[in-house]
CSV table of C-alpha atoms in Angstrom, one decimal:
chain,number,residue,atom,x,y,z
A,1,UNK,CA,18.9,8.5,-16.9
A,2,UNK,CA,19.5,11.7,-14.9
A,3,UNK,CA,17.1,14.8,-14.8
A,4,UNK,CA,17.2,17.7,-12.4
A,5,UNK,CA,14.1,19.8,-11.3
A,6,UNK,CA,13.8,22.7,-9.5
A,7,UNK,CA,11.4,23.4,-6.9
A,8,UNK,CA,9.4,26.4,-6.5
A,9,UNK,CA,8.9,29.2,-3.9
A,10,UNK,CA,7.9,28.0,-0.4
A,11,UNK,CA,7.7,24.3,-1.0
A,12,UNK,CA,8.7,21.4,1.3
A,13,UNK,CA,12.6,20.8,0.2
A,14,UNK,CA,11.9,17.3,-0.1
A,15,UNK,CA,8.9,17.4,-2.9
A,16,UNK,CA,8.9,14.5,-4.4
A,17,UNK,CA,11.4,12.4,-2.3
A,18,UNK,CA,9.3,11.8,0.6
A,19,UNK,CA,10.2,8.2,0.6
A,20,UNK,CA,14.2,9.2,1.4
A,21,UNK,CA,14.3,12.6,2.5
A,22,UNK,CA,12.3,13.8,5.5
A,23,UNK,CA,13.8,17.2,6.1
A,24,UNK,CA,10.9,19.9,6.9
A,25,UNK,CA,12.3,23.0,5.4
A,26,UNK,CA,10.4,25.1,3.1
A,27,UNK,CA,12.5,26.4,0.2
A,28,UNK,CA,12.3,30.6,0.9
A,29,UNK,CA,9.5,32.7,-0.4
A,30,UNK,CA,9.9,34.4,-3.7
A,31,UNK,CA,12.9,31.9,-4.5
A,32,UNK,CA,12.3,29.8,-7.5
A,33,UNK,CA,14.5,26.9,-8.9
A,34,UNK,CA,14.9,25.3,-12.1
A,35,UNK,CA,17.0,22.7,-13.8
A,36,UNK,CA,19.4,24.8,-14.8
A,37,UNK,CA,19.4,27.9,-12.2
A,38,UNK,CA,19.1,28.6,-8.5
A,39,UNK,CA,18.2,31.8,-7.1
A,40,UNK,CA,19.2,32.7,-3.6
A,41,UNK,CA,17.7,35.9,-3.2
A,42,UNK,CA,19.0,39.0,-1.0
A,43,UNK,CA,20.5,37.0,1.5
A,44,UNK,CA,20.0,37.7,5.0
A,45,UNK,CA,22.5,39.5,6.8
A,46,UNK,CA,20.9,38.7,10.9
A,47,UNK,CA,22.5,36.0,12.8
A,48,UNK,CA,19.5,35.3,14.0
A,49,UNK,CA,17.5,34.2,10.8
A,50,UNK,CA,17.6,31.1,8.8
A,51,UNK,CA,19.9,31.1,5.6
A,52,UNK,CA,18.2,31.7,2.2
A,53,UNK,CA,17.1,28.1,1.1
A,54,UNK,CA,16.4,26.8,-2.2
A,55,UNK,CA,16.3,23.2,-3.9
A,56,UNK,CA,16.2,20.7,-6.9
A,57,UNK,CA,15.5,17.2,-7.2
A,58,UNK,CA,17.9,14.6,-8.9
A,59,UNK,CA,16.6,11.3,-10.5
A,60,UNK,CA,18.9,8.7,-11.0
A,61,UNK,CA,17.5,5.6,-12.8
A,62,UNK,CA,20.1,3.0,-14.2
A,63,UNK,CA,20.0,-0.8,-15.3
A,64,UNK,CA,23.3,-1.5,-14.2
A,65,UNK,CA,23.7,-4.4,-11.7
A,66,UNK,CA,26.1,-2.5,-8.9
A,67,UNK,CA,23.9,0.7,-8.5
A,68,UNK,CA,25.2,4.4,-9.3
A,69,UNK,CA,27.2,7.1,-7.3
A,70,UNK,CA,26.7,10.8,-7.9
A,71,UNK,CA,29.4,13.4,-7.3
A,72,UNK,CA,29.6,17.2,-7.8
A,73,UNK,CA,32.2,19.5,-8.5
A,74,UNK,CA,32.0,23.3,-8.9
A,75,UNK,CA,33.5,26.3,-10.6
A,76,UNK,CA,34.7,27.5,-7.3
A,77,UNK,CA,33.3,29.4,-4.0
A,78,UNK,CA,30.1,31.7,-4.1
A,79,UNK,CA,32.0,34.7,-5.4
A,80,UNK,CA,31.2,38.3,-6.5
A,81,UNK,CA,33.2,38.7,-9.3
A,82,UNK,CA,33.4,42.5,-9.4
A,83,UNK,CA,34.8,42.7,-5.8
A,84,UNK,CA,36.7,39.3,-5.6
A,85,UNK,CA,34.4,38.5,-2.2
A,86,UNK,CA,33.5,34.9,-1.8
A,87,UNK,CA,31.3,33.8,0.8
A,88,UNK,CA,32.8,30.6,3.0
A,89,UNK,CA,31.9,27.2,2.8
A,90,UNK,CA,33.8,23.8,3.3
A,91,UNK,CA,34.8,20.9,1.1
A,92,UNK,CA,33.6,18.7,4.1
A,93,UNK,CA,30.0,18.9,5.4
A,94,UNK,CA,29.7,20.9,8.5
A,95,UNK,CA,27.1,22.8,10.2
A,96,UNK,CA,25.5,25.8,9.1
A,97,UNK,CA,27.5,28.5,11.3
A,98,UNK,CA,25.5,30.5,13.6
A,99,UNK,CA,27.1,33.9,12.9
A,100,UNK,CA,29.0,33.4,9.7
A,101,UNK,CA,28.5,34.1,6.4
A,102,UNK,CA,28.1,30.8,4.7
A,103,UNK,CA,27.1,29.0,1.7
A,104,UNK,CA,26.6,24.9,0.8
A,105,UNK,CA,24.5,22.5,-0.1
A,106,UNK,CA,22.9,19.6,1.7
A,107,UNK,CA,21.9,16.3,0.2
A,108,UNK,CA,19.1,14.6,1.6
A,109,UNK,CA,17.5,11.1,0.2
A,110,UNK,CA,17.5,7.5,0.9
A,111,UNK,CA,21.1,6.6,-0.9
A,112,UNK,CA,22.5,9.7,0.8
A,113,UNK,CA,24.7,9.0,4.0
A,114,UNK,CA,23.6,10.4,7.0
A,115,UNK,CA,27.2,10.0,8.2
A,116,UNK,CA,28.3,12.7,6.1
A,117,UNK,CA,25.5,15.1,5.5
A,118,UNK,CA,23.6,14.6,8.7
A,119,UNK,CA,20.3,13.1,9.6
A,120,UNK,CA,17.2,13.6,7.6
A,121,UNK,CA,14.5,15.7,9.2
A,122,UNK,CA,17.0,18.2,10.6
A,123,UNK,CA,15.8,21.9,11.0
A,124,UNK,CA,18.0,24.3,8.6
A,125,UNK,CA,18.9,27.2,10.8
A,126,UNK,CA,21.9,28.7,11.4
A,127,UNK,CA,23.6,26.6,14.0
A,128,UNK,CA,21.2,23.9,13.5
A,129,UNK,CA,22.2,20.0,12.6
A,130,UNK,CA,22.0,19.7,8.7
A,131,UNK,CA,25.3,19.4,7.1
A,132,UNK,CA,26.6,21.5,4.3
A,133,UNK,CA,29.3,21.3,1.8
A,134,UNK,CA,30.6,22.6,-1.6
A,135,UNK,CA,32.8,20.9,-4.0
A,136,UNK,CA,35.9,22.1,-5.5
A,137,UNK,CA,36.9,22.7,-8.9
A,138,UNK,CA,39.4,19.6,-7.7
A,139,UNK,CA,37.6,18.2,-5.0
A,140,UNK,CA,34.4,16.3,-5.8
A,141,UNK,CA,32.0,15.6,-3.1
A,142,UNK,CA,29.7,12.5,-2.9
A,143,UNK,CA,26.0,13.4,-3.0
A,144,UNK,CA,24.9,9.8,-2.7
A,145,UNK,CA,25.6,6.1,-3.9
A,146,UNK,CA,23.8,2.7,-3.9
A,147,UNK,CA,26.2,-0.2,-4.6
A,148,UNK,CA,22.9,-2.5,-5.6
A,149,UNK,CA,20.9,-2.2,-8.7
A,150,UNK,CA,19.0,-1.7,-11.0
A,151,UNK,CA,18.0,1.7,-9.7
A,152,UNK,CA,14.5,3.1,-10.8
A,153,UNK,CA,14.3,6.3,-9.3
A,154,UNK,CA,11.2,5.4,-7.2
A,155,UNK,CA,10.1,4.7,-3.6
A,156,UNK,CA,13.0,7.1,-2.8
A,157,UNK,CA,15.9,4.9,-4.4
A,158,UNK,CA,17.7,7.1,-6.9
A,159,UNK,CA,16.0,10.2,-5.7
A,160,UNK,CA,18.5,13.0,-4.3
A,161,UNK,CA,17.1,16.2,-2.9
A,162,UNK,CA,19.9,18.7,-2.8
A,163,UNK,CA,19.0,21.9,-1.1
A,164,UNK,CA,21.0,25.2,-1.2
A,165,UNK,CA,21.6,27.8,1.5
A,166,UNK,CA,23.5,31.1,1.9
A,167,UNK,CA,23.8,33.7,4.4
A,168,UNK,CA,25.7,36.9,4.9
A,169,UNK,CA,26.1,39.6,7.4
A,170,UNK,CA,27.6,43.0,7.1
A,171,UNK,CA,31.0,42.1,6.4
A,172,UNK,CA,29.5,41.0,2.9
A,173,UNK,CA,29.6,43.6,0.3
A,174,UNK,CA,26.6,44.3,-2.0
A,175,UNK,CA,26.5,42.6,-5.2
A,176,UNK,CA,25.4,39.5,-7.2
A,177,UNK,CA,27.3,36.4,-6.3
A,178,UNK,CA,27.5,33.3,-8.6
A,179,UNK,CA,29.3,30.0,-8.9
A,180,UNK,CA,28.3,26.8,-10.8
A,181,UNK,CA,27.9,23.2,-9.7
A,182,UNK,CA,28.1,20.1,-12.0
A,183,UNK,CA,26.4,16.9,-11.4
A,184,UNK,CA,27.4,13.5,-12.6
A,185,UNK,CA,25.8,10.5,-12.2
A,186,UNK,CA,27.5,7.1,-12.8
A,187,UNK,CA,26.4,3.8,-13.2
A,188,UNK,CA,28.1,1.1,-12.0
A,189,UNK,CA,28.0,-2.0,-14.2
């Protein structure tokens, strides 16, 4: 099974995943997420403030003896379709820049590689140590994997918190920005 659950405004990013994700950030106040929609609100433009944050909890359960992998692809960059302006991101997870418009996701959980996504418990501010990446239409990113099974989706195993973060500056034109992400959970028999 594979489920996605949104996190409501001003709650801990790791709600429901404290065994595998020790991030201490809160989702931004007034920003809710559902299983199918992430709202990042009006992005902050001051380089001295944290980006807007939203989150989802992805839960994977499988009886496969060799575990699972969770990957993501996207429809493209976070873009304003009216102006064609896109907010920068990286297919290779990187630190959120201190003074640059940026967008990405940060995966956290027991089955997430801290070498790829940064260690859990980091503070998400511009210039912080959590690593953010964004897949393309052709370049998937691996969010989590476990080579042993079965996976029960409990005790941190099979639970992946995905934190979305975005920030802007005065160079970003106003308007609505959007993109889509596709998650694929693959059991390994």
